Amino acid sequence: MIPLFRPYFRIDECLNEIRGTLEKGWTGQGFLTEDFEKAWARAVNRENCLMLNSASSALHLALEALKINRGWSDDSEIISTPLTFVATNHAILWSGLVPVLVDVDDDLCLSPEALLENINEKTKAVMFVAIGGGIGRIEEIKSICDEKGIALILDASHGSGSMNLNEPIGTGCDAICYSFQAVKNLPTGDSGALSMLHSEEHDLAKKLSWLGISESTFSRSKSGGYKWEYDVDHVGYKYNANAIMAAVALVSLKYLDEDNEKRRNIARKYQEAIQSDNRIEVIQQSNSNESSRHLFQVYVKDRSKVASAFLVNQIGMGVHYRSNCEYKMYSQFKKSTTNASRLSEGILTLPMFIEITDEEQSKVIETLLSAL
């Protein structure tokens, strides 16, 4: 069986790091989570970083911190994409805000034209998804946000290590959310991170991530004595990461650039093999030479036929993603999403993991071409 994804860990190094955590006797928030936060902030060229238990938590906290600090009301609108994992848009609803799902470009990223058509006095932020590590026309999106005075949140769940013009993606975004789930580019068991642009919103998100408590247990224990004096001024959440996940993350971070280059090489082989076939539309990435390449996606007119062939040949494939507008709970938030609806019917994701062999990749390509 050739899977769609296969997690890869440097097991001996991870176990050594985890052993140190267990020997120290501190497996929760603090210690290695703080080490990782500093390392990740350097890696993505941001001042602030908060390690969390998932990207879903990061998305929620980003919106909560912005909403509280900027005084958004519950009927405030967040413009987002229908082509994403539901966590992106769930986070908007969790925060008591209104998702407005608009159309995408052929690269699956939010369309600047669709954004402009749907901005109104209730619009407070844009949720931009770097699907597969691609960034679409994010610079145009950011210019619109700056001009209109609205926040820009980057869902970089697929974008760990993704670059554009030699800079980490998300420069100037009000919030960036990352995923370190096991099959992602920087794998742990499951965790994520949030980087807020402004320090006051970072501080607020940090409080909210630990039940609204003013200081973490680790920081209150550094002096050697446990201190009970703290304040709680917000209803927060238990979204904190733990030191065991941070131990794995610190190992994975060392190999992120190397692993992403392997992914780009896999993508190049796919591209070269199928780009001349007019039955297949390769989903392009404007930053393809610097992309994290979490996904390699194509569009075909008869996806079910390809799916059947892959099943027979024991090859995994994915759909990233069905339009959220197809889900009952999101149909009410749909605007004009003609292109997203078209793409939702035919996009598919080919196997992408750093240990895929040349033989396995050739089998995927041959099966795809013969199925059409």
Coordinates of C-alpha atoms in Angstrom, one line a residue:
M1 CA 0.0 0.0 0.0
I2 CA 1.2 3.5 -0.9
P3 CA -0.3 5.8 1.7
L4 CA -1.3 9.4 1.0
F5 CA 0.8 10.6 4.0
R6 CA 3.3 8.8 6.2
P7 CA 4.7 10.4 9.3
Y8 CA 8.5 10.4 9.7
F9 CA 10.4 10.9 12.9
R10 CA 14.1 10.7 13.8
I11 CA 13.1 8.2 16.5
D12 CA 16.4 7.9 18.5
E13 CA 16.8 11.7 18.7
C14 CA 13.2 12.2 19.7
L15 CA 13.5 9.6 22.4
N16 CA 16.6 11.2 23.8
E17 CA 14.9 14.6 24.0
I18 CA 11.8 13.0 25.6
R19 CA 13.9 11.1 28.1
G20 CA 15.5 14.4 29.2
T21 CA 12.0 15.8 29.8
L22 CA 10.9 12.8 31.8
E23 CA 14.1 12.9 33.9
K24 CA 13.5 16.6 34.6
G25 CA 10.0 15.7 35.8
W26 CA 8.4 18.6 33.9
T27 CA 6.2 17.4 31.0
G28 CA 3.7 20.3 30.8
Q29 CA 3.8 23.9 29.7
G30 CA 7.1 25.6 30.0
F31 CA 10.7 24.3 29.9
L32 CA 11.0 22.8 26.4
T33 CA 7.8 24.6 25.1
E34 CA 9.6 27.9 25.8
D35 CA 12.7 26.6 24.1
F36 CA 10.7 25.7 21.0
E37 CA 8.8 29.0 21.0
K38 CA 12.1 30.9 20.9
A39 CA 13.5 28.6 18.1
W40 CA 10.3 28.8 16.1
A41 CA 10.1 32.6 16.4
R42 CA 13.6 32.8 15.0
A43 CA 12.8 30.4 12.2
V44 CA 9.8 32.4 11.0
N45 CA 11.3 35.8 11.7
R46 CA 8.6 36.9 14.2
E47 CA 8.9 38.6 17.6
N48 CA 6.3 36.4 19.3
C49 CA 5.4 32.7 19.3
L50 CA 3.1 30.6 21.4
M51 CA 3.3 26.8 21.2
L52 CA -0.2 25.2 21.5
N53 CA -1.8 21.8 21.4
S54 CA -3.1 22.3 17.8
A55 CA -3.5 24.7 14.9
S56 CA -7.2 24.6 15.6
S57 CA -6.5 26.1 19.0
A58 CA -4.2 28.7 17.4
L59 CA -6.9 29.8 14.9
H60 CA -9.4 30.2 17.8
L61 CA -7.0 32.1 20.0
A62 CA -6.0 34.4 17.2
L63 CA -9.6 35.4 16.6
E64 CA -10.4 35.7 20.3
A65 CA -7.4 37.9 21.0
L66 CA -8.2 40.2 18.0
K67 CA -11.8 40.3 18.9
I68 CA -11.2 41.3 22.6
N69 CA -8.4 43.7 21.9
R70 CA -10.0 45.5 19.0
G71 CA -13.6 45.4 20.4
W72 CA -15.3 43.5 17.6
S73 CA -19.0 42.7 18.1
D74 CA -20.6 39.3 17.7
D75 CA -22.0 40.2 14.3
S76 CA -18.6 41.1 12.9
E77 CA -17.7 39.3 9.7
I78 CA -14.6 37.3 8.8
I79 CA -14.0 36.7 5.1
S80 CA -12.7 33.2 4.5
T81 CA -12.3 30.4 2.0
P82 CA -14.6 27.5 1.5
L83 CA -11.7 25.3 0.4
T84 CA -10.1 24.5 3.7
F85 CA -10.3 22.0 6.6
V86 CA -13.4 22.9 8.6
A87 CA -11.3 23.9 11.6
T88 CA -10.5 27.2 9.8
N89 CA -14.1 28.2 9.7
H90 CA -15.1 26.5 12.9
A91 CA -12.7 28.9 14.7
I92 CA -14.7 31.8 13.4
L93 CA -17.9 30.4 14.8
W94 CA -16.3 29.4 18.1
S95 CA -15.4 33.1 18.5
G96 CA -19.0 34.2 18.0
L97 CA -18.2 35.8 14.6
V98 CA -19.7 35.4 11.2
P99 CA -17.8 33.5 8.4
V100 CA -18.3 34.9 4.9
L101 CA -17.1 32.2 2.4
V102 CA -16.0 33.7 -0.9
D103 CA -14.4 32.4 -4.1
V104 CA -10.9 31.2 -4.8
D105 CA -8.4 31.4 -7.7
D106 CA -7.3 28.3 -9.7
D107 CA -4.5 27.9 -7.2
L108 CA -7.1 27.2 -4.5
C109 CA -6.2 30.4 -2.6
L110 CA -8.6 33.3 -1.7
S111 CA -9.3 35.6 -4.7
P112 CA -8.5 39.3 -4.1
E113 CA -11.4 40.2 -6.5
A114 CA -13.8 38.1 -4.4
L115 CA -12.5 39.7 -1.3
L116 CA -13.1 43.2 -2.6
E117 CA -16.6 42.3 -3.7
N118 CA -17.6 41.2 -0.2
I119 CA -16.0 43.7 2.1
N120 CA -18.5 45.9 4.0
E121 CA -18.7 47.8 7.3
K122 CA -19.0 44.6 9.3
T123 CA -15.8 43.1 7.9
K124 CA -13.1 42.9 10.5
A125 CA -10.6 40.3 9.2
V126 CA -9.6 38.0 6.4
M127 CA -8.7 34.3 7.0
F128 CA -6.2 33.4 4.3
V129 CA -5.2 29.7 3.9
A130 CA -1.8 28.8 2.5
I131 CA -3.1 25.5 1.1
G132 CA -0.4 23.0 0.5
G133 CA 2.2 25.6 1.3
G134 CA 1.2 27.9 -1.6
I135 CA 0.5 31.6 -1.0
G136 CA -1.6 32.6 -4.0
R137 CA -1.9 36.3 -4.3
I138 CA -1.4 37.0 -0.6
E139 CA 0.5 40.3 -1.3
E140 CA -2.6 41.7 -3.0
I141 CA -4.8 40.4 -0.2
K142 CA -2.5 42.1 2.4
S143 CA -2.6 45.4 0.4
I144 CA -6.4 45.3 0.5
C145 CA -6.4 44.6 4.2
D146 CA -4.0 47.4 4.9
E147 CA -6.0 49.8 2.8
K148 CA -9.3 48.9 4.4
G149 CA -8.0 48.6 8.0
I150 CA -8.9 45.0 8.5
A151 CA -6.8 42.2 10.1
L152 CA -5.1 39.4 8.1
I153 CA -4.9 36.0 9.7
L154 CA -2.8 33.4 7.9
D155 CA -3.7 29.8 8.4
A156 CA -0.3 28.2 7.7
S157 CA -1.2 24.7 8.8
H158 CA 0.4 23.5 5.6
G159 CA 3.1 26.2 5.6
S160 CA 5.8 25.3 8.1
G161 CA 9.1 26.3 6.4
S162 CA 7.3 27.8 3.4
M163 CA 9.1 30.8 2.0
N164 CA 8.5 33.6 -0.6
L165 CA 11.3 35.7 -2.0
N166 CA 13.6 34.3 0.7
E167 CA 11.3 35.3 3.5
P168 CA 9.0 33.1 5.7
I169 CA 5.4 33.4 4.5
G170 CA 3.2 35.7 6.5
T171 CA 5.3 38.9 6.8
G172 CA 3.2 41.6 8.3
C173 CA 0.2 39.3 9.0
D174 CA -1.7 40.1 12.3
A175 CA -1.7 36.4 13.2
I176 CA -0.1 33.2 11.7
C177 CA -1.3 29.8 12.8
Y178 CA 0.8 26.6 12.3
S179 CA 0.1 22.9 12.6
F180 CA 2.6 20.3 13.8
Q181 CA 0.3 17.3 13.6
A182 CA 2.0 14.0 12.8
V183 CA 1.7 14.1 9.0
K184 CA 2.6 17.8 8.7
N185 CA 6.0 19.1 7.6
L186 CA 7.2 19.6 11.1
P187 CA 5.8 16.5 12.8
T188 CA 5.0 15.9 16.4
G189 CA 2.3 13.8 17.9
D190 CA -0.1 16.8 17.7
S191 CA 0.6 20.4 18.4
G192 CA 0.6 23.8 16.8
A193 CA 1.8 27.4 17.2
L194 CA 0.4 30.9 17.0
S195 CA 2.4 34.1 16.2
M196 CA 0.7 37.4 16.8
L197 CA 2.1 40.5 15.3
H198 CA 1.4 42.8 18.2
S199 CA 2.8 42.1 21.6
E200 CA -0.5 43.0 23.5
E201 CA -2.4 40.5 21.4
H202 CA 0.3 37.9 21.9
D203 CA 0.1 38.5 25.7
L204 CA -3.7 38.2 25.6
A205 CA -3.5 35.0 23.5
K206 CA -1.0 33.5 26.0
K207 CA -3.3 34.2 28.9
L208 CA -6.3 32.7 27.0
S209 CA -4.3 29.6 26.2
W210 CA -4.0 28.7 29.9
L211 CA -7.5 29.3 31.2
G212 CA -7.1 33.1 31.4
I213 CA -4.5 32.8 34.3
S214 CA -2.1 35.6 34.4
E215 CA 1.0 33.5 34.8
S216 CA 1.9 29.9 33.8
T217 CA 2.7 27.3 36.5
F218 CA 6.2 27.0 35.1
S219 CA 7.0 30.7 35.3
R220 CA 5.6 30.8 38.9
S221 CA 7.8 27.8 39.9
K222 CA 11.1 29.0 38.4
S223 CA 12.3 30.5 41.7
G224 CA 12.0 27.1 43.4
G225 CA 8.8 27.8 45.4
Y226 CA 5.3 27.4 44.1
K227 CA 3.5 30.7 44.1
W228 CA -0.3 30.9 44.4
E229 CA -0.7 34.6 43.7
Y230 CA -2.1 35.0 40.2
D231 CA -5.1 36.7 38.6
V232 CA -7.7 35.4 36.2
D233 CA -9.3 38.1 34.2
H234 CA -10.6 36.2 31.2
V235 CA -12.5 32.9 30.6
G236 CA -9.7 31.1 28.8
Y237 CA -9.1 27.6 27.5
K238 CA -6.7 24.7 28.1
Y239 CA -4.9 25.0 24.8
N240 CA -1.3 24.9 26.1
A241 CA 1.3 22.6 24.5
N242 CA 3.4 20.2 26.6
A243 CA 7.1 19.5 26.9
I244 CA 6.9 16.1 25.3
M245 CA 5.5 17.5 22.1
A246 CA 8.1 20.3 22.3
A247 CA 10.9 17.7 22.6
V248 CA 9.8 16.1 19.3
A249 CA 9.2 19.5 17.7
L250 CA 12.8 20.7 18.5
V251 CA 14.1 17.6 16.7
S252 CA 11.9 18.0 13.7
L253 CA 12.7 21.6 13.4
K254 CA 16.4 20.8 12.8
Y255 CA 15.4 18.9 9.6
L256 CA 12.6 21.1 8.3
D257 CA 14.4 22.8 5.5
E258 CA 16.0 19.5 4.4
D259 CA 12.7 17.7 4.5
N260 CA 10.9 20.4 2.6
E261 CA 13.5 20.3 -0.2
K262 CA 12.7 16.5 -0.5
R263 CA 9.1 17.4 -0.8
R264 CA 9.8 20.0 -3.6
N265 CA 11.8 17.3 -5.5
I266 CA 8.9 14.9 -5.2
A267 CA 6.6 17.7 -6.5
R268 CA 9.0 18.4 -9.4
K269 CA 8.8 14.7 -10.5
Y270 CA 5.0 14.8 -10.5
Q271 CA 5.0 18.1 -12.3
E272 CA 7.4 17.0 -15.1
A273 CA 5.5 13.7 -15.6
I274 CA 2.0 15.1 -16.0
Q275 CA 2.2 18.8 -16.9
S276 CA 1.9 18.2 -20.7
D277 CA -1.2 16.0 -20.3
N278 CA -4.2 18.3 -21.1
R279 CA -6.6 16.0 -19.1
I280 CA -4.9 17.1 -15.9
E281 CA -4.8 20.5 -14.4
V282 CA -1.9 20.8 -12.0
I283 CA -2.7 23.1 -9.1
Q284 CA 0.2 25.6 -9.3
Q285 CA 1.9 27.5 -6.5
S286 CA 3.3 30.9 -7.1
N287 CA 6.1 30.2 -4.6
S288 CA 6.7 26.6 -5.8
N289 CA 10.5 26.8 -5.6
E290 CA 10.3 27.8 -1.9
S291 CA 7.0 26.2 -0.9
S292 CA 6.8 23.7 2.0
R293 CA 4.9 21.5 -0.5
H294 CA 2.8 19.8 2.1
L295 CA 0.5 18.8 -0.8
F296 CA 0.7 18.1 -4.5
Q297 CA -2.7 18.6 -6.0
V298 CA -4.3 18.2 -9.4
Y299 CA -7.7 18.8 -10.9
V300 CA -9.4 16.2 -13.1
K301 CA -12.9 16.0 -14.6
D302 CA -13.6 12.5 -13.4
R303 CA -12.2 12.1 -9.9
S304 CA -14.2 9.0 -9.1
K305 CA -12.6 7.1 -12.0
V306 CA -9.1 8.0 -10.6
A307 CA -10.2 7.1 -7.1
S308 CA -11.3 3.7 -8.3
A309 CA -8.0 3.0 -10.0
F310 CA -6.0 4.1 -7.0
L311 CA -8.1 1.8 -4.8
V312 CA -7.5 -1.2 -7.1
N313 CA -3.8 -0.4 -7.1
Q314 CA -3.6 0.2 -3.3
I315 CA -2.6 3.9 -3.6
G316 CA -3.9 6.4 -1.2
M317 CA -5.4 9.7 -2.4
G318 CA -7.0 12.7 -0.7
V319 CA -9.3 15.6 -1.4
H320 CA -8.1 18.9 0.1
Y321 CA -10.8 20.0 0.3
R322 CA -14.4 19.7 -0.4
S323 CA -16.0 23.1 -0.3
N324 CA -17.3 23.9 3.2
C325 CA -20.4 25.3 1.5
E326 CA -21.4 21.7 0.7
Y327 CA -21.7 21.1 4.5
K328 CA -25.1 21.7 5.9
M329 CA -24.0 24.1 8.6
Y330 CA -22.0 26.3 6.2
S331 CA -24.4 26.7 3.4
Q332 CA -25.9 29.8 4.9
F333 CA -22.6 31.6 4.8
K334 CA -21.9 31.1 1.1
K335 CA -21.4 33.9 -1.3
S336 CA -20.6 33.5 -5.0
T337 CA -18.2 30.6 -5.1
T338 CA -18.4 29.3 -8.7
N339 CA -14.7 28.4 -9.0
A340 CA -14.5 26.9 -5.6
S341 CA -17.5 24.7 -6.4
R342 CA -15.9 23.6 -9.7
L343 CA -12.6 22.8 -8.0
S344 CA -14.3 21.0 -5.1
E345 CA -15.7 18.4 -7.6
G346 CA -12.3 17.5 -9.1
I347 CA -9.3 18.3 -7.0
L348 CA -7.3 15.4 -5.6
T349 CA -4.1 15.1 -3.7
L350 CA -1.4 12.6 -4.7
P351 CA 0.8 10.8 -2.2
M352 CA 3.3 13.1 -0.6
F353 CA 5.7 12.0 2.1
I354 CA 9.5 12.3 2.3
E355 CA 10.2 8.5 2.2
I356 CA 8.2 7.8 -1.0
T357 CA 10.5 5.9 -3.3
D358 CA 11.0 6.5 -7.0
E359 CA 9.2 3.3 -7.8
E360 CA 6.2 4.2 -5.6
Q361 CA 6.0 7.6 -7.2
S362 CA 6.2 6.2 -10.7
K363 CA 3.4 3.8 -9.9
V364 CA 1.3 6.7 -8.7
I365 CA 1.9 8.6 -12.0
E366 CA 1.3 5.6 -14.2
T367 CA -2.0 4.8 -12.4
L368 CA -3.2 8.4 -12.7
L369 CA -2.4 8.6 -16.4
S370 CA -3.9 5.3 -17.3
A371 CA -7.1 6.0 -15.3
L372 CA -8.0 9.1 -17.4

